[in-house]
Coordinates of C-alpha atoms and ligand atoms in Angstrom, one line a residue:
X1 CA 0.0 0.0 0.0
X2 CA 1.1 3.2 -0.6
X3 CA 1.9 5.3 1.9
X4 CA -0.3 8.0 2.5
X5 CA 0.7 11.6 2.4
X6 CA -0.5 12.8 5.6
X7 CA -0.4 10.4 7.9
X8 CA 0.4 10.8 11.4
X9 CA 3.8 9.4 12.2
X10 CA 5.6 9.2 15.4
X11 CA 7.7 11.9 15.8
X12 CA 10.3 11.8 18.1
X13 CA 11.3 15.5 18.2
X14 CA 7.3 16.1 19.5
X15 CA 8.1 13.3 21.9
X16 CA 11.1 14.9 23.3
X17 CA 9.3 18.5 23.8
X18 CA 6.3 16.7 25.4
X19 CA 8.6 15.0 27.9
X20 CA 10.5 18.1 28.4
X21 CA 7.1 20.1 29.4
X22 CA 6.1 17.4 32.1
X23 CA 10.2 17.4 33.1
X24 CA 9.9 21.4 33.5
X25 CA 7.7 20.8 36.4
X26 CA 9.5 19.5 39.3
X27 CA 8.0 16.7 41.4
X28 CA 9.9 15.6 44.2
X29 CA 7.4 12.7 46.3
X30 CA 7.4 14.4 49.2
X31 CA 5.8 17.7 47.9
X32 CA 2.4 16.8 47.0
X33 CA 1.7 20.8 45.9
X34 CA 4.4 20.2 43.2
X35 CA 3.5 16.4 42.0
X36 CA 0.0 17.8 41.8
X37 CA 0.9 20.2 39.5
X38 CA 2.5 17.6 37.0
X39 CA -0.7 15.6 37.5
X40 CA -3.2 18.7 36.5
X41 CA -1.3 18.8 33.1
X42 CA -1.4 15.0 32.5
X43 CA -5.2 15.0 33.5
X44 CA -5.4 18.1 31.3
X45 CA -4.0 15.8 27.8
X46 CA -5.9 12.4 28.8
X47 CA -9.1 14.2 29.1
X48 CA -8.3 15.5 25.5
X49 CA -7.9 12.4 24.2
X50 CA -11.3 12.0 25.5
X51 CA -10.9 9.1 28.3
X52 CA -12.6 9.0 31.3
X53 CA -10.7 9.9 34.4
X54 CA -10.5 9.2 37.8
X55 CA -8.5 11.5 40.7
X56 CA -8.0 10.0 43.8
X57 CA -6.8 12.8 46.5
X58 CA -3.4 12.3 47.8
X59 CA -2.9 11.4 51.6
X60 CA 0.2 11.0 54.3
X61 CA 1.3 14.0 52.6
X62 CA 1.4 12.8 49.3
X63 CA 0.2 13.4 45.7
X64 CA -3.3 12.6 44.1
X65 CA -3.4 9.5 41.9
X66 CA -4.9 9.8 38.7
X67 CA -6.4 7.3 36.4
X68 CA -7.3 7.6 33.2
X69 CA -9.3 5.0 31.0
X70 CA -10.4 4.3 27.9
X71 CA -13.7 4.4 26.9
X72 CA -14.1 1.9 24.1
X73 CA -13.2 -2.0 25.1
X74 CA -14.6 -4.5 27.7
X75 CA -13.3 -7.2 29.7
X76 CA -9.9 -7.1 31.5
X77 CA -7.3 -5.0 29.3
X78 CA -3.8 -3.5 29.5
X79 CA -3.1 -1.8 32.7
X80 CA -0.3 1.1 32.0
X81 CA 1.5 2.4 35.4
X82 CA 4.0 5.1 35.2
X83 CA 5.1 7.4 38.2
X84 CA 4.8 11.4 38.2
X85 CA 7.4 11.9 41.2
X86 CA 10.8 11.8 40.9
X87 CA 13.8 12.1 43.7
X88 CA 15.2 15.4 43.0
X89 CA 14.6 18.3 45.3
X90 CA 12.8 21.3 43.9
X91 CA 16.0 23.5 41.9
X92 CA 17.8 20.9 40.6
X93 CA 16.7 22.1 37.1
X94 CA 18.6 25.6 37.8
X95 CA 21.5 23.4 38.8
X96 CA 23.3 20.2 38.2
X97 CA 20.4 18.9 36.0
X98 CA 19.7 22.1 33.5
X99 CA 17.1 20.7 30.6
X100 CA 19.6 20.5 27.6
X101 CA 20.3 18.0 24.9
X102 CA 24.5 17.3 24.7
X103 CA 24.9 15.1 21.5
X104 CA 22.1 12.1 21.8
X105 CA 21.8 12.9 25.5
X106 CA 19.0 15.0 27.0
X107 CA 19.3 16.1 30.8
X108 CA 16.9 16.4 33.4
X109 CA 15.9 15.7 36.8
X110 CA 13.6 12.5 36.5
X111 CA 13.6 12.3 32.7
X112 CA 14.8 8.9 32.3
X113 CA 12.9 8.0 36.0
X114 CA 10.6 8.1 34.2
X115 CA 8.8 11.1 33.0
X116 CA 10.0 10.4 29.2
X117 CA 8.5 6.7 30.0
X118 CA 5.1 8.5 31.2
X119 CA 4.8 10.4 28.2
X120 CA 5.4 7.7 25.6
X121 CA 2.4 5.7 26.8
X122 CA 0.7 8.8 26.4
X123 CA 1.8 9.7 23.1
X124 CA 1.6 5.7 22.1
X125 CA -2.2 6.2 22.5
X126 CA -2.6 9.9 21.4
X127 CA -0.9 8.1 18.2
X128 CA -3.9 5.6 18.0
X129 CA -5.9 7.8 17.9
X130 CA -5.3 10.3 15.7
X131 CA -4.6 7.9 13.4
X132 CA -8.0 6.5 14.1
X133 CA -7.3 3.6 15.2
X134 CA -8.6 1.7 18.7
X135 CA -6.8 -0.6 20.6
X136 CA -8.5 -3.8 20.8
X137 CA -8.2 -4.2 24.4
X138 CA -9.7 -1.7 27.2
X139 CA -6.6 0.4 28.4
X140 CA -6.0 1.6 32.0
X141 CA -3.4 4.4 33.0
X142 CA -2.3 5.0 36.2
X143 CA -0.2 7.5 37.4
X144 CA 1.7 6.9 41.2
X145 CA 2.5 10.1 43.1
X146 CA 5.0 8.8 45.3
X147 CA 7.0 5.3 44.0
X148 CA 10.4 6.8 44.4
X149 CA 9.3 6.1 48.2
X150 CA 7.9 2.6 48.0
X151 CA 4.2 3.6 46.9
X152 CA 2.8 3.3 50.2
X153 CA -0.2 5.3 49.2
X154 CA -1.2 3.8 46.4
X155 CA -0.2 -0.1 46.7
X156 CA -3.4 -1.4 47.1
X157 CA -5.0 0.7 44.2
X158 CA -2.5 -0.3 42.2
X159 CA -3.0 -3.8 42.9
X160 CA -6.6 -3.7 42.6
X161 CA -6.2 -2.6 39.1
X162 CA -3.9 -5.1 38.0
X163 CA -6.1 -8.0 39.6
X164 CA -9.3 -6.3 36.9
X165 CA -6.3 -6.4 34.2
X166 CA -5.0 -9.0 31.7
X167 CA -2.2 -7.3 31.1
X168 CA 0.9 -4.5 32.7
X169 CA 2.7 -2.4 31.1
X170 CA 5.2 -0.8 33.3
X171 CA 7.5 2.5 31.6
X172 CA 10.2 2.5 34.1
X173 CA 13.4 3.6 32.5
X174 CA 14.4 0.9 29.6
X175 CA 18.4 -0.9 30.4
X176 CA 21.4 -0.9 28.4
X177 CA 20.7 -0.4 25.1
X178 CA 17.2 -2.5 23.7
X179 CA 16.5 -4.0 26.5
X180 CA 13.5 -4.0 29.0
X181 CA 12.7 -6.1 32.1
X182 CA 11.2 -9.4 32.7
X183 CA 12.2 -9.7 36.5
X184 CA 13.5 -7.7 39.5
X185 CA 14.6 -8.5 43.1
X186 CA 12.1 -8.0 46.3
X187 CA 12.4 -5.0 48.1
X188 CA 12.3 -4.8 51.9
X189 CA 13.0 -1.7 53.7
X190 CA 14.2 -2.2 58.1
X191 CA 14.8 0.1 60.8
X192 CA 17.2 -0.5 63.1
X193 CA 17.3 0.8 66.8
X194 CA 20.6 0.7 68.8
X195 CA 20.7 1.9 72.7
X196 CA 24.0 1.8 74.3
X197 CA 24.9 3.5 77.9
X198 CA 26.2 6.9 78.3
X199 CA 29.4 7.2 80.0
X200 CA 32.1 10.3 80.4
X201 CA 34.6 9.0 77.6
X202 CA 37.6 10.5 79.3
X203 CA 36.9 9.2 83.1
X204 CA 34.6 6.0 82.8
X205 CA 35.5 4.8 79.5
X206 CA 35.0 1.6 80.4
X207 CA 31.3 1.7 81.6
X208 CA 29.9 3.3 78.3
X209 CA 28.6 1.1 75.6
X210 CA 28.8 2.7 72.1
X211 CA 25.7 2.9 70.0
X212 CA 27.2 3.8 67.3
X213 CA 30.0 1.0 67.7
X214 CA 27.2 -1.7 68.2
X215 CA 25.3 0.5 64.6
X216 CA 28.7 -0.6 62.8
X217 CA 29.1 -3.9 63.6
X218 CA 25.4 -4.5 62.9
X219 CA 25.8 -2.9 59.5
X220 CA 28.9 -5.1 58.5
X221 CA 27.1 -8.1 59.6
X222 CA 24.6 -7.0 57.3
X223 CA 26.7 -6.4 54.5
X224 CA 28.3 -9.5 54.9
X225 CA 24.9 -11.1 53.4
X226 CA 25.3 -10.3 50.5
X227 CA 25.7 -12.7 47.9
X228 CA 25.4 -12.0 44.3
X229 CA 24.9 -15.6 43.0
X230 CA 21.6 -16.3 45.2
X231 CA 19.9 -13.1 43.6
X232 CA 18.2 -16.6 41.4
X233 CA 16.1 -18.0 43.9
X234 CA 14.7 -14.6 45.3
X235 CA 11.4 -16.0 46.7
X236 CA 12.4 -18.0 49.5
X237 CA 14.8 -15.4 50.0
X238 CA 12.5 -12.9 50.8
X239 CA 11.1 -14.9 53.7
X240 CA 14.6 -16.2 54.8
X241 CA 15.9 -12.3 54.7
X242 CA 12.9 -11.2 57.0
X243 CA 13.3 -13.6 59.7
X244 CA 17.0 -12.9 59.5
X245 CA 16.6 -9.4 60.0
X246 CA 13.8 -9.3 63.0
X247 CA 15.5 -11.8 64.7
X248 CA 18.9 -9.9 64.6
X249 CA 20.8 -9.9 68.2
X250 CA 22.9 -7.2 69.9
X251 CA 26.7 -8.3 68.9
X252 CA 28.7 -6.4 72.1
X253 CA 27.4 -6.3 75.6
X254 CA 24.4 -4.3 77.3
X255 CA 23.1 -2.4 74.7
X256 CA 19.7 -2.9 73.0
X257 CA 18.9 -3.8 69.2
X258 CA 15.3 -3.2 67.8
X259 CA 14.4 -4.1 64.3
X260 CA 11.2 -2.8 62.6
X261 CA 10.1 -3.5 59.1
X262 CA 9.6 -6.2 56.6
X263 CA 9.5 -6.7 52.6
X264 CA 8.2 -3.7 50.9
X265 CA 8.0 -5.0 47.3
X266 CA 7.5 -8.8 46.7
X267 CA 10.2 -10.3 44.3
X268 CA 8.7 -10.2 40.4
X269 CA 9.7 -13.2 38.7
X270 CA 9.7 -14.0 34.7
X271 CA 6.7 -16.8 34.4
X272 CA 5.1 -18.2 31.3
X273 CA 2.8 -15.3 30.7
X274 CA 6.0 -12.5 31.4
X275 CA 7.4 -14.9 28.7
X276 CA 4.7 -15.0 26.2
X277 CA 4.7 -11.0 26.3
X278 CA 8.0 -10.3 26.0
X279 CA 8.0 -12.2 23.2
X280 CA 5.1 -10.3 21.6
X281 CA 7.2 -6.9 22.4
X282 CA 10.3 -8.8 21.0
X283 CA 8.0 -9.4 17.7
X284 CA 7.2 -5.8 17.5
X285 CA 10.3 -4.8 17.8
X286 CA 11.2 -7.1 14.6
X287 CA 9.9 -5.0 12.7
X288 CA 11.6 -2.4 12.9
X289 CA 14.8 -4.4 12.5
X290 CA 15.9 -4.3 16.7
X291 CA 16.4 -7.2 18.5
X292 CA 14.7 -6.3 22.2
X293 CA 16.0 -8.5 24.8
X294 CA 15.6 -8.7 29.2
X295 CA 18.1 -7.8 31.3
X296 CA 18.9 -10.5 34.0
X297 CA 17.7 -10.0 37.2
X298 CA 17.7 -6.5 38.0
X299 CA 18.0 -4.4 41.5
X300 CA 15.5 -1.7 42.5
X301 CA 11.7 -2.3 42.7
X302 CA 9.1 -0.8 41.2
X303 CA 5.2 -0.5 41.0
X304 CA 5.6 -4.1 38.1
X305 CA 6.6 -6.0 41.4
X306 CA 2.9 -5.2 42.6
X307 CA 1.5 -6.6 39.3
X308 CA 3.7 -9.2 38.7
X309 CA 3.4 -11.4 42.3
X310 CA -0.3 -11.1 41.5
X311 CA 0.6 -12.9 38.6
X312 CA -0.5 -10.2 36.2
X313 CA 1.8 -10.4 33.2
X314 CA 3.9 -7.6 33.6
X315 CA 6.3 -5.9 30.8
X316 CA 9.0 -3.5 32.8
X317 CA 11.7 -0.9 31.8
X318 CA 9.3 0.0 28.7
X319 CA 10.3 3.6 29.0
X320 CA 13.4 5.6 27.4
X321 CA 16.6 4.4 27.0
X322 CA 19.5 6.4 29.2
X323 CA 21.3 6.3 32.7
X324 CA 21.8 8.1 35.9
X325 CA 18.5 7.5 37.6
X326 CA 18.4 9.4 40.9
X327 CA 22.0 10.8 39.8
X328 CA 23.2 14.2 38.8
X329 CA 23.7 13.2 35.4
X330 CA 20.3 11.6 34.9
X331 CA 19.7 11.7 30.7
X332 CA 17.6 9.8 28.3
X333 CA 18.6 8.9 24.8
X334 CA 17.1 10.9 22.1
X335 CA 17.9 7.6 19.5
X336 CA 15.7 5.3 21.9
X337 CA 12.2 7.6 21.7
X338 CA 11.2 6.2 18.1
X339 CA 11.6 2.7 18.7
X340 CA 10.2 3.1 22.2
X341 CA 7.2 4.8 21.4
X342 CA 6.9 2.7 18.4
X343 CA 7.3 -0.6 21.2
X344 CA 4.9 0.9 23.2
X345 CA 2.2 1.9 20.1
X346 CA 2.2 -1.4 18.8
X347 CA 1.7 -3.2 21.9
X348 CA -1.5 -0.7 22.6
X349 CA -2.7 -1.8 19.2
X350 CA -1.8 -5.3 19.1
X351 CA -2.5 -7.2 22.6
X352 CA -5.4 -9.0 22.5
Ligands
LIG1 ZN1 11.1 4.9 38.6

């Protein structure tokens, strides 16, 4: 078929100024003024694109979350999460992270975590649509005011979504090259309490017990878990970590240890149905002559490990191509938005 002379195509220099607008307005988690302000303007462009939304009001401090669905489709569909806070403090635009593009690199803070991810699935079904097109499947976007902190606000909406879903999508920033992810380590997050015994440290030496000495040897202890080559079996080591860590005992003499906490994000592993997705992305991809792949087992959680032990197919790392998340340097890759947003596009279209 010919190709037509006016039809819409994805353009990745409109991609890159509608992730710049949504990276212009600071987020950090903690300020729920600010990460409402990014949320008015995506609940501004959904409701253009005619879908129905939903804003649930922040709490604890946080921002609202917003959700945003399509009106065409029944049954379970895709369920699209992206996050609208970021890490950096308010002014880190005016400073280390200035919006500017340095070869293929574009800087700024939470660009590549994961504003530019946000936007694609945005633009993905803005694309759809204007090329009057539908996606076979009901589509769900939700938008997360505070994952950089563990979602503690918005877990269990989050969850309940992805139980009424068939599918997730998750736009967290895309790995090394054309890769996404298929699987990511547990998260648990501990607090741990040391009380020691005052003492002058000149006179009575002897009778004071050092917090901070007992702190130390409690954190080397800890370090000296680690081990890279059981990252595999990550289930049972979620439950074997936990009980390690409450049960942890005071190492010197008379002081007092107290552990609080427990796993925040369950491990997400690559089943069947993660398989029989990512090879539906890695068929997209085709055809545009890349070869998508998974990264092993990756570090950091995010909102997919909420999906993904509910055993909700869930796609990660779907988002732009670039490095330095939470860093200074933080930059997406201006070569990754076309075949990203393409990726993303043809997956709204195509899952059935
Ligand atoms: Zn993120």
């Amino acid at each position: 078929m010919a190709e037509l002379k006016n039809e819409p195509k994805i353009d990745p220099r409109e991609v890159l100024e509608g992730i710049v607008e949504w990276v212009t307005i600071e987020s950090p988690s903690h300020d729920a003024k600010a990460v409402n302000v990014v949320v008015d303007k995506v609940e501004g462009q959904f409701r253009d694109l005619g879908l129905k939304l939903e804003r649930i009001p922040g709490r604890d401090g946080f921002g609202d979350i917003l959700e945003c669905k399509t009106p065409w489709g029944e049954g379970k569909g895709i369920l699209v999460l992206a996050h609208l806070d970021t890490v950096h403090p308010i002014g880190m635009i005016e400073k280390d992270l200035k919006i500017r593009q340095e070869g293929d690199s574009v800087f700024g803070p939470g660009i590549y975590d994961m504003k530019a991810g946000g936007y694609i699935a945005y633009y993905a079904l803005r694309h759809l649509i204007r090329q009057g097109k539908k996606t076979k499947l009901p589509v769900t976007f939700l938008f997360i005011p505070e994952e950089e902190v563990g979602s503690p606000t918005s877990r269990t909406r989050i969850e309940a979504a992805a139980r009424g879903h068939k599918y997730c999508l998750v736009m967290e920033p895309g790995r090394d090259g054309d890769k996404v992810v298929t699987s990511r380590k547990g998260v648990g997050r501990f607090v741990m309490t040391v009380k020691g015994r005052a003492s002058h440290a000149g006179v009575r030496h002897e009778d004071g017990r050092s917090a901070i000495l007992e702190m130390a040897k409690q954190i080397l202890r800890i370090e000296g878990r680690t081990d890279y080559n059981r990252g595999i079996t990550v289930q049972k080591i979620a439950e074997e970590m936990t009980h390690w860590f409450l049960n942890l005992e005071p190492i010197g003499p008379d002081v007092e240890v107290r552990i609080e906490g427990g796993m925040n994000r369950p491990p997400y592993q690559k089943d069947t149905g993660i398989a029989q997705l990512f090879d539906k992305a890695q068929a997209i991809y085709r055809e545009i002559g890349k070869d998508l792949k998974d990264v092993p087992l990756t570090g950091g959680g995010s909102d997919g490990n909420f999906t993904a032990a509910l055993g909700i197919p869930t796609l990660d790392g779907l988002g732009a191509d670039g490095k330095g998340a939470h860093a200074a340097y933080e930059q997406i890759y201006y070569s990754s938005l076309l075949p990203r947003t393409y990726l993303c596009t043809r997956l709204l279209e195509t899952l059935d």
